[in-house]
Short mmCIF file of C-alpha atoms and ligand atoms in Angstrom, two decimals:
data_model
loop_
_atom_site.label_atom_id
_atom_site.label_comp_id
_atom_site.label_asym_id
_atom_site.label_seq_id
_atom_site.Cartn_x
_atom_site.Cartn_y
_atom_site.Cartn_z
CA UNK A 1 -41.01 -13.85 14.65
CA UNK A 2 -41.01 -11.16 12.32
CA UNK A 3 -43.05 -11.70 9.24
CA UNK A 4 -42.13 -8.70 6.90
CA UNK A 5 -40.74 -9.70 3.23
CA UNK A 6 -37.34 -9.71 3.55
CA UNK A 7 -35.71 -6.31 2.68
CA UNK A 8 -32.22 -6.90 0.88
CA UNK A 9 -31.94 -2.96 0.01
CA UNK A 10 -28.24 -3.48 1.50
CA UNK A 11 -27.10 -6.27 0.08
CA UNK A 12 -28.21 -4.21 -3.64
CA UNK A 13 -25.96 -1.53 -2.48
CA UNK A 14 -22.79 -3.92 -1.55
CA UNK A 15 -23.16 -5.26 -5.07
CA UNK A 16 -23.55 -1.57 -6.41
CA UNK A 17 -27.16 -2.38 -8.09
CA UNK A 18 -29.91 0.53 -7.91
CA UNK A 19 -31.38 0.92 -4.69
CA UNK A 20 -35.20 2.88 -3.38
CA UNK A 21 -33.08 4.10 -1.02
CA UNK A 22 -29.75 4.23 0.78
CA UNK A 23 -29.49 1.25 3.35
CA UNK A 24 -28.29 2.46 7.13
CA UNK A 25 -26.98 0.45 9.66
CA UNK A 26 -25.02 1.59 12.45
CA UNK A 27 -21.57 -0.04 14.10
CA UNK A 28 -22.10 -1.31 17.35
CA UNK A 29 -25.93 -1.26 17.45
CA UNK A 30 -25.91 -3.29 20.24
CA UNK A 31 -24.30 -2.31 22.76
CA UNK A 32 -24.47 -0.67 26.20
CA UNK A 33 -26.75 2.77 25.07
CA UNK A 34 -29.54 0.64 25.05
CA UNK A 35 -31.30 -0.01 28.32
CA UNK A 36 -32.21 -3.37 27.23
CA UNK A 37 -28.52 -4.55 26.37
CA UNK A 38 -27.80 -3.05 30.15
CA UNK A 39 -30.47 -5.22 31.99
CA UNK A 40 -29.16 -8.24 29.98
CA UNK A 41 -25.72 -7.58 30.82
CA UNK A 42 -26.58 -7.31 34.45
CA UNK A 43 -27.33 -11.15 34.14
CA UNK A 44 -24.85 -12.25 31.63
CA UNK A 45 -21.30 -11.29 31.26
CA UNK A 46 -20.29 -10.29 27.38
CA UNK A 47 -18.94 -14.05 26.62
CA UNK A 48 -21.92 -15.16 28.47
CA UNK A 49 -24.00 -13.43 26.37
CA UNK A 50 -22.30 -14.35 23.29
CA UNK A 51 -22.06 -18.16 24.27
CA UNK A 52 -26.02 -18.42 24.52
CA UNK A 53 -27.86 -18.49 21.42
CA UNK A 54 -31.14 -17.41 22.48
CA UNK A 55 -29.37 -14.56 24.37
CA UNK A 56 -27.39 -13.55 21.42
CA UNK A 57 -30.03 -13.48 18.98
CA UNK A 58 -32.39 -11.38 21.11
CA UNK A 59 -29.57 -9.18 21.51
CA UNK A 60 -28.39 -8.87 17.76
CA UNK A 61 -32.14 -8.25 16.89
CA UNK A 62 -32.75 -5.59 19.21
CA UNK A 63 -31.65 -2.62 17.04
CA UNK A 64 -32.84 -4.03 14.19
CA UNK A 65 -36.34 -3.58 15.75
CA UNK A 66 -35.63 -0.32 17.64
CA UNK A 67 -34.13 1.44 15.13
CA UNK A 68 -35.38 -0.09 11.51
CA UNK A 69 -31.89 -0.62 9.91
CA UNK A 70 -31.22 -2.18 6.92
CA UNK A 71 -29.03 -5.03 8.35
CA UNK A 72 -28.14 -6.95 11.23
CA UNK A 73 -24.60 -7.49 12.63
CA UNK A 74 -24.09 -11.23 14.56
CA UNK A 75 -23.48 -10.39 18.09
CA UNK A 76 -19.56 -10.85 19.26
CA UNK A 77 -16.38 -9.61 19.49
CA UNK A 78 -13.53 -9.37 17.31
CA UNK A 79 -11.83 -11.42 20.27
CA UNK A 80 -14.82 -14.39 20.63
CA UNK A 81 -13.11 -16.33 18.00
CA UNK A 82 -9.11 -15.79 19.61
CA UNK A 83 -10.82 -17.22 22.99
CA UNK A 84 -12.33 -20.32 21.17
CA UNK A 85 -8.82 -21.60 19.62
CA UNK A 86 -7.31 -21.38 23.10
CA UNK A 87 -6.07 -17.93 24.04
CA UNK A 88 -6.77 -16.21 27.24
CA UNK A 89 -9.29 -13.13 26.95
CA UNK A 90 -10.94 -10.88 29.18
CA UNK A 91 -13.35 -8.10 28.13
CA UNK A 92 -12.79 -4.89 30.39
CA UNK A 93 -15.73 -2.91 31.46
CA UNK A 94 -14.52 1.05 29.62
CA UNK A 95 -11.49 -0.75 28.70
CA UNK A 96 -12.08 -3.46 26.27
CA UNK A 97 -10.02 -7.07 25.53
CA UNK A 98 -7.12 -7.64 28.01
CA UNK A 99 -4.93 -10.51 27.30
CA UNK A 100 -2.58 -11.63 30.82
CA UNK A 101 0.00 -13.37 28.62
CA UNK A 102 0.89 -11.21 25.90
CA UNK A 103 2.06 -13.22 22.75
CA UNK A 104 5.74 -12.19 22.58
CA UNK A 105 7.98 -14.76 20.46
CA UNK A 106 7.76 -17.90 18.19
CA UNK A 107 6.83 -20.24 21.43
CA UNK A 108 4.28 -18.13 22.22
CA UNK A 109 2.60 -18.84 18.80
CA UNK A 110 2.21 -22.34 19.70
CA UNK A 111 -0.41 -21.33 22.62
CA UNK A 112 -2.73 -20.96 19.36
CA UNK A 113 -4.67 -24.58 18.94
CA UNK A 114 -6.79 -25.09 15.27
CA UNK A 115 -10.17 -23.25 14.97
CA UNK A 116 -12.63 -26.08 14.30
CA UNK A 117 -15.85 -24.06 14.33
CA UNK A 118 -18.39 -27.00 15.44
CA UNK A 119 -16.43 -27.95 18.21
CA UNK A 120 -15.24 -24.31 19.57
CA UNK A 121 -17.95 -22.10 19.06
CA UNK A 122 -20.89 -24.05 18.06
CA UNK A 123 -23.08 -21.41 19.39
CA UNK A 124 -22.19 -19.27 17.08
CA UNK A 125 -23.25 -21.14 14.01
CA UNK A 126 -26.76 -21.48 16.11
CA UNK A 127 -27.10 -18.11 16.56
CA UNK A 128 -27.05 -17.39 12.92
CA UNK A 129 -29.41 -20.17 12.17
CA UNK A 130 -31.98 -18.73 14.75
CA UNK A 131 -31.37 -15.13 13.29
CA UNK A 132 -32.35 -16.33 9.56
CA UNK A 133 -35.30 -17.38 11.16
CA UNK A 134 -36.20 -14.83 12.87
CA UNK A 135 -34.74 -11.71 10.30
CA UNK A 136 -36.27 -10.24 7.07
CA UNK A 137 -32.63 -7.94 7.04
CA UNK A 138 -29.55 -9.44 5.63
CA UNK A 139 -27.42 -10.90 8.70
CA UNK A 140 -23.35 -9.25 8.64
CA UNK A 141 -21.28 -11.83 9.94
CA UNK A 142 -17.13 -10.50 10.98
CA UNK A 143 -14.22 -10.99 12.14
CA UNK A 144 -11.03 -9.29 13.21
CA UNK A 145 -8.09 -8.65 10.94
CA UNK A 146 -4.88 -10.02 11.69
CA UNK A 147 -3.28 -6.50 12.77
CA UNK A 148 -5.89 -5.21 14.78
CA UNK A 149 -6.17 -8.74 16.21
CA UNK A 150 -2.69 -8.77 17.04
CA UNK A 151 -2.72 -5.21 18.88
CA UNK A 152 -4.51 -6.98 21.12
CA UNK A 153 -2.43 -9.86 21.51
CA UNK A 154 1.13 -8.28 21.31
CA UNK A 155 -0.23 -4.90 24.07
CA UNK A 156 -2.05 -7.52 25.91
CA UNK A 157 -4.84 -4.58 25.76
CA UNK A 158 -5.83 -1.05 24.35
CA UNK A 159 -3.13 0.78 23.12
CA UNK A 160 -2.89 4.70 21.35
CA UNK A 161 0.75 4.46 19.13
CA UNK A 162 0.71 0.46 18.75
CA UNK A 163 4.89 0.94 19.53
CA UNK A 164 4.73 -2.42 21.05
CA UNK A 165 2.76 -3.82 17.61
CA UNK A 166 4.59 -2.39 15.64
CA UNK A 167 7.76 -2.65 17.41
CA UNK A 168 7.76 -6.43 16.96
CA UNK A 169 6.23 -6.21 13.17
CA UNK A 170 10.42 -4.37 12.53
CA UNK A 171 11.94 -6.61 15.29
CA UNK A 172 10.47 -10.06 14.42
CA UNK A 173 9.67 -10.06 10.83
CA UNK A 174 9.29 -13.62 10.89
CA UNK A 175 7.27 -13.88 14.16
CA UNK A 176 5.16 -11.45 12.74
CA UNK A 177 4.41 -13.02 8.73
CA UNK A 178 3.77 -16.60 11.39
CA UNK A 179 1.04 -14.32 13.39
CA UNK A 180 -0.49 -12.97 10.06
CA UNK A 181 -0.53 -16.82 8.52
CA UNK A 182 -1.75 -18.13 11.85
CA UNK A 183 -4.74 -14.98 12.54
CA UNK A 184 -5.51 -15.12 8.54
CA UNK A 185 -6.62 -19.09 8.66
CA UNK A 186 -8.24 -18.86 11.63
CA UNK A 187 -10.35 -16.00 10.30
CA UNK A 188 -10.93 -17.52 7.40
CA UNK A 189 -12.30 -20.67 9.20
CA UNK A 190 -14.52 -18.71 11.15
CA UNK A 191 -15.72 -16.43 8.40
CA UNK A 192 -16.34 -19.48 6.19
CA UNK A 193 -18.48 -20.87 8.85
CA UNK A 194 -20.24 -17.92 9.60
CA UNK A 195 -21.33 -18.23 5.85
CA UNK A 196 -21.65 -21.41 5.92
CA UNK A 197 -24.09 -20.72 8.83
CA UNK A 198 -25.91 -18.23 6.91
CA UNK A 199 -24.19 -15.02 7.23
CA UNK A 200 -25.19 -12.98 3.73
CA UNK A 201 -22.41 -10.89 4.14
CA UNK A 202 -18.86 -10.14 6.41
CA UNK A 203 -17.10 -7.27 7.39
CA UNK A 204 -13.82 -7.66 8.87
CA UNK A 205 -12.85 -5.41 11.31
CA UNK A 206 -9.13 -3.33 11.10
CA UNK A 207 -9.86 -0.69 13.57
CA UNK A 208 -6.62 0.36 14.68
CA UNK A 209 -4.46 -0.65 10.81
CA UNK A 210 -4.56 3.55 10.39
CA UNK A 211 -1.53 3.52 12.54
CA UNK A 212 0.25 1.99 10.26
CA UNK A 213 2.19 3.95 7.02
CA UNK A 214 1.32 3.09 3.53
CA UNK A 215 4.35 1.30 2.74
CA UNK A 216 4.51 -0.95 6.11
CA UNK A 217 1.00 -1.79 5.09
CA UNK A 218 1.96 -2.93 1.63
CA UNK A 219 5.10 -4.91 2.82
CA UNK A 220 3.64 -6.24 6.26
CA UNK A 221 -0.14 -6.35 6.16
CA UNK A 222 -1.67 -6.63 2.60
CA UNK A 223 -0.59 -9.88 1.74
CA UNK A 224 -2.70 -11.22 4.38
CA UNK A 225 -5.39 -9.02 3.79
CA UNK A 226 -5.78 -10.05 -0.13
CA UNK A 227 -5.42 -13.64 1.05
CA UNK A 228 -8.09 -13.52 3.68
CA UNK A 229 -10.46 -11.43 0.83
CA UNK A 230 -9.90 -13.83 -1.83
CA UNK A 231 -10.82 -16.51 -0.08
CA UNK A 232 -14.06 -14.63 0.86
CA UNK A 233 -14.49 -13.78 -2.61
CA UNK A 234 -15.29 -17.81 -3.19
CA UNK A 235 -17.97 -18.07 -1.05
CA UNK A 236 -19.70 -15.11 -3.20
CA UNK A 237 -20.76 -13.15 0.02
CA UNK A 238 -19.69 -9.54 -0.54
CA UNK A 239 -17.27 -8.67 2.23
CA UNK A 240 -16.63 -5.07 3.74
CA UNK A 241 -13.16 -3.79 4.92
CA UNK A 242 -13.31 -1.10 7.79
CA UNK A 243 -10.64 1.07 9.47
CA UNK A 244 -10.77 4.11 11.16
CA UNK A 245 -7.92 6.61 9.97
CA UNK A 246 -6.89 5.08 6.84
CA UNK A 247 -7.57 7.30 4.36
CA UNK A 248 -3.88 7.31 3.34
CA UNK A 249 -4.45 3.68 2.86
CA UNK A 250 -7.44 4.01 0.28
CA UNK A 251 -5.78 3.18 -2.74
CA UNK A 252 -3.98 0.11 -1.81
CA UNK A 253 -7.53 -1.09 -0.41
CA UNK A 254 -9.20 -0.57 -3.65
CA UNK A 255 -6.67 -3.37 -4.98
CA UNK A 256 -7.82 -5.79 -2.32
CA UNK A 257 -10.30 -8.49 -3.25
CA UNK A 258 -13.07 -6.50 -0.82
CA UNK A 259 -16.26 -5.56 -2.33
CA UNK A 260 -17.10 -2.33 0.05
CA UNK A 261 -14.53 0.00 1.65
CA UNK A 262 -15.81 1.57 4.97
CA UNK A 263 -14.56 5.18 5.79
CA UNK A 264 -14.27 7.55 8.72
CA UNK A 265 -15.02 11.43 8.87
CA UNK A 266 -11.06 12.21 8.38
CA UNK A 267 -11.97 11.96 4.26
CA UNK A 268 -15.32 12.96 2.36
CA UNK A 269 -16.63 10.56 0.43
CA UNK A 270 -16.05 12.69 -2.94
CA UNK A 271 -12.56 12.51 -1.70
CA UNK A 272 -11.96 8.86 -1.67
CA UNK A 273 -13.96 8.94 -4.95
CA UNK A 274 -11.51 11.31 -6.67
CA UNK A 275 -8.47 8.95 -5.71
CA UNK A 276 -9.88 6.40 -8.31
CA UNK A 277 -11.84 4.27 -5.33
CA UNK A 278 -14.32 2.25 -7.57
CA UNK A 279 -15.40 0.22 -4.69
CA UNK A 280 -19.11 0.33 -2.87
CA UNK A 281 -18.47 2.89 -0.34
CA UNK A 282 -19.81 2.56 3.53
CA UNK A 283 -19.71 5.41 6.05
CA UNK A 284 -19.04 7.88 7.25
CA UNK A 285 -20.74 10.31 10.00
CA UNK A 286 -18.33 11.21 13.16
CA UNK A 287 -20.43 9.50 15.90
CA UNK A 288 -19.80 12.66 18.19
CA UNK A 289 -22.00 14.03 15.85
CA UNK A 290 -24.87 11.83 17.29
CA UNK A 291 -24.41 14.32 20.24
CA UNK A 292 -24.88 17.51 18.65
CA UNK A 293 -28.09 19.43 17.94
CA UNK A 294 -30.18 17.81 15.34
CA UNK A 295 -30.51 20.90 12.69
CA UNK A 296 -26.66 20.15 13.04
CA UNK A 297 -26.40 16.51 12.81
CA UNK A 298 -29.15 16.40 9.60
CA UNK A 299 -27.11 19.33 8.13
CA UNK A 300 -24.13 17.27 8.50
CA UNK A 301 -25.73 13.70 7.25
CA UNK A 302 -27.51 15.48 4.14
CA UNK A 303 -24.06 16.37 3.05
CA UNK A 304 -22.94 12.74 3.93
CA UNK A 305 -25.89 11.34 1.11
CA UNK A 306 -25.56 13.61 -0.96
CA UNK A 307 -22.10 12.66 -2.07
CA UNK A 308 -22.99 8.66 -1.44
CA UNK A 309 -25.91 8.83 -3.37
CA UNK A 310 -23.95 9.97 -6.78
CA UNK A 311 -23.04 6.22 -7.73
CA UNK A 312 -24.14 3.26 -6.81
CA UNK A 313 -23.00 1.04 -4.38
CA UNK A 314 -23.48 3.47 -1.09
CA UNK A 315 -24.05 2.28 2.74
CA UNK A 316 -25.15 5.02 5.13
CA UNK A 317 -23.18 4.34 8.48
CA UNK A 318 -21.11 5.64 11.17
CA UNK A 319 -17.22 5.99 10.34
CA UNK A 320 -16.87 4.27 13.85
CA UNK A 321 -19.12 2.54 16.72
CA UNK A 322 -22.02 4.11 18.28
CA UNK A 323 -20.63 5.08 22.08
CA UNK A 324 -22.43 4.36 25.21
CA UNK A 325 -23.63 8.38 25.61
CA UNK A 326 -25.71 8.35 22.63
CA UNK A 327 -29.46 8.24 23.04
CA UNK A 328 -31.01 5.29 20.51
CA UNK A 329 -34.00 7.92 19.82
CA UNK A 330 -31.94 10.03 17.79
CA UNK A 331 -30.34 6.83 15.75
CA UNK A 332 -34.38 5.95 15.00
CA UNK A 333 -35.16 9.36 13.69
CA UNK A 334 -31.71 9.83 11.76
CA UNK A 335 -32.53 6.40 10.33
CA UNK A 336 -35.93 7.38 9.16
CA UNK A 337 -34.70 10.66 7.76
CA UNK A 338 -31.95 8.77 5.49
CA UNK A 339 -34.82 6.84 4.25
CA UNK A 340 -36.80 9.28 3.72
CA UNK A 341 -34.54 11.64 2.05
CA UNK A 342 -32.95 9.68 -0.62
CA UNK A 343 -36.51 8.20 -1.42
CA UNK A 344 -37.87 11.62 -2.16
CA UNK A 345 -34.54 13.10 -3.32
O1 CP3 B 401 -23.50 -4.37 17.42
C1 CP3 B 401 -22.38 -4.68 16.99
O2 CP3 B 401 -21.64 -3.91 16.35
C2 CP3 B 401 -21.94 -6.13 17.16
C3 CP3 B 401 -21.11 -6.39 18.25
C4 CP3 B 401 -19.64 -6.00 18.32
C5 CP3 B 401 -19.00 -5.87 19.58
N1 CP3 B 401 -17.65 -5.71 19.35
C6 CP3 B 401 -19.67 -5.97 20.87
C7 CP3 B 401 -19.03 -5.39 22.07
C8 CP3 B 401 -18.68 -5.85 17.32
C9 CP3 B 401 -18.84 -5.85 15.83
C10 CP3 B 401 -17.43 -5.65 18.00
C11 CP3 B 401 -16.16 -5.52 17.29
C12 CP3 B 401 -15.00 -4.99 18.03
N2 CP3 B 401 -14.56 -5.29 19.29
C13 CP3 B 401 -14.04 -4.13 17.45
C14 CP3 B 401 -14.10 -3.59 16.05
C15 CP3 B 401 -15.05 -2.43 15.96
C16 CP3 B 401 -14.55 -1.16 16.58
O3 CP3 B 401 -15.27 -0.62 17.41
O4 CP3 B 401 -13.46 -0.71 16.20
C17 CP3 B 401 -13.05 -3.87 18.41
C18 CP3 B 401 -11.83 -2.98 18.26
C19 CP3 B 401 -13.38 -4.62 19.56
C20 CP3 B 401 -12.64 -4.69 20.84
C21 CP3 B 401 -13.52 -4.23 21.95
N3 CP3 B 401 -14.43 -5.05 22.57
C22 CP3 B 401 -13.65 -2.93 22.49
C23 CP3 B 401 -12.84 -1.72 22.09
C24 CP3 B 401 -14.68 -2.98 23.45
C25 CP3 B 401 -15.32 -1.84 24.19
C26 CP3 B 401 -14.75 -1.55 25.50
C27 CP3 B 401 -15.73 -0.66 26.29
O5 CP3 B 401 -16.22 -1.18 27.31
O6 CP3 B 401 -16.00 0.46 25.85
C28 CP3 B 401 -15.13 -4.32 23.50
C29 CP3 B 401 -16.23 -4.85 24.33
C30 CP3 B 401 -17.53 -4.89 23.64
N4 CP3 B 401 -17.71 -5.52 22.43
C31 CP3 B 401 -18.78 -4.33 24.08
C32 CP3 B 401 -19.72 -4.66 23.10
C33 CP3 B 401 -21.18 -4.35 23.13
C34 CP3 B 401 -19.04 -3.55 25.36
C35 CP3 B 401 -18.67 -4.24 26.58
C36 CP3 B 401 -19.72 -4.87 27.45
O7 CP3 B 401 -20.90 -5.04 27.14
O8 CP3 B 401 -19.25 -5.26 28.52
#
């Protein structure tokens, strides 16, 4: 389709090498601020959507076309690969994944079948095929982690203190490491396939993990984490960890077996560099900022690059998704203007 030599300006910057200029791509460039994405969703519901190859790829390419970033992220969810090994999923309108039978105890565990990738979600491995086709950006694959995956599942939806999460993380410390095991080699099946597939690199997705204290995260989570990275590590495609909030957490992420750490607004970039973070940084405008006057919002990003832009290994992007509110012609022209800038500068 598109017949431009293939630009792998991110994929320089995941593995720290010297860039032209700093890569941007946004989280959640697909989604429902483009009118395009609401026509098709008129049709198609999201799983629908997901489920249909064509559909998906059209979809994924969109803002890769619209808005000339650097990469392209595989159309899902976090919960597309939950739904495929048996689980019951639903995905709100304004409200996100609701799960009717909360996973609760041990029994409940066993509601989880095996992830075999051909036979549960072959679409998704055709999807990625058609994209490397079709792409001259790198192609993200992701997944979920394992706590932010089992929000979900333990809430049975959105939550804002994760009591019940966490609640049974204290309560049911061996539920809980069974969850982790049973999460991590699922996403690890799925990741590897995605690769397989042709994914050239994977983020993994611990959105809500900030709510969690530095020590819980060492003693609960990071086993699984370092587990799930390793494993990555194998395949040789660089992988990028992303939170929001979890700038206490910083340090005990640079020991992980990531290659890229993804930051929100709550902590500069010089910040996490002057806690000894050696990793490739990604991140990290406030999307609300996408709202605010432009002399503002360039201000603001200019600040952003001019820290990133000090070492190596920098990834221009939002510290969280791009919202429905926010009009795409203002992505394009901030996307321009960080290529422009650190071309020049
Ligand atoms: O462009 C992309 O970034 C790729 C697609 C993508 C979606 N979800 C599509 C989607 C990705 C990478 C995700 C990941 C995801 N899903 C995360 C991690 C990233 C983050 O934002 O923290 C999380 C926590 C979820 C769970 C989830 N799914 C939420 C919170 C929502 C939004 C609810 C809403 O309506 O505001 C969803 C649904 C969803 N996933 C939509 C899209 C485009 C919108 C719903 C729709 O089209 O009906």
């Amino acid at each position: 389709m598109e017949n431009k030599p293939f630009n792998d300006t991110f994929l320089k910057a995941c593995r720290k090498e010297a860039v032209p200029y700093i890569p941007v791509w946004y989280m959640r460039q697909a989604g429902r601020y483009q009118k395009e994405y609401r026509d098709i969703r008129k049709k198609y519901s999201f799983f629908e959507i997901n489920e249909n190859p064509e559909v998906c790829a059209k979809v994924t390419r969109l803002p890769v076309e619209q808005l000339g970033v650097d990469a392209a992220i595989l159309f899902a969810d976090i919960m597309t690969p939950i739904k495929a090994s048996g689980i019951e999923v639903e995905i709100v309108e304004g409200k996100g994944p609701v799960i009717a039978n909360p996973i609760r105890s041990m029994t409940d565990l066993s509601r989880f079948g095996d992830l075999h990738p051909e036979r549960d979600l072959p679409y998704i491995a055709e999807t990625i095929r058609l994209l490397r086709e079709q792409l001259s950006v790198p192609l993200i694959g992701f997944a979920g982690a394992p706590f932010t995956l089992a929000s979900y599942l333990i809430e049975g939806g959105p939550s804002k203190d994760y009591h019940k999460t966490k609640g049974f993380m204290y309560a049911q410390p061996d539920v809980w490491q069974a969850l982790m095991d049973k999460l991590a080699d699922i996403m690890i099946t799925y990741l590897r396939s995605q690769i397989e597939a042709g994914a050239q690199a994977v983020q993994v997705f611990d959105s809500w993990v900030g709510a969690v204290g530095a020590d819980d995260y060492e003693q609960y989570i990071a086993p699984t984490m370092e587990k799930i990275f390793s494993e990555i590590k194998k395949t040789g495609v660089p992988s990028i960890y992303f939170g929001s909030g979890t700038a206490h957490l910083l340090k005990i992420w640079n020991q992980l077996p990531a290659d890229v750490l993804s930051v929100d607004w709550r902590i500069s970039i010089d910040e996490v560099r002057a806690l000894g973070v050696d990793k490739a940084l990604q991140g990290n405008l406030d999307p609300s900022m996408l709202l605010a006057p432009w002399e503002m919002l360039f201000t603001r990003v200019k600040a952003i690059l001019d820290q990133g832009k000090k070492q190596p290994g920098y990834i221009f992007n939002l510290g969280h998704g791009i919202f429905p509110e926010v009009d795409g012609n203002v992505l394009k022209k901030l996307t321009e203007w960080v290529h422009d800038y650190t071309k020049s500068n």
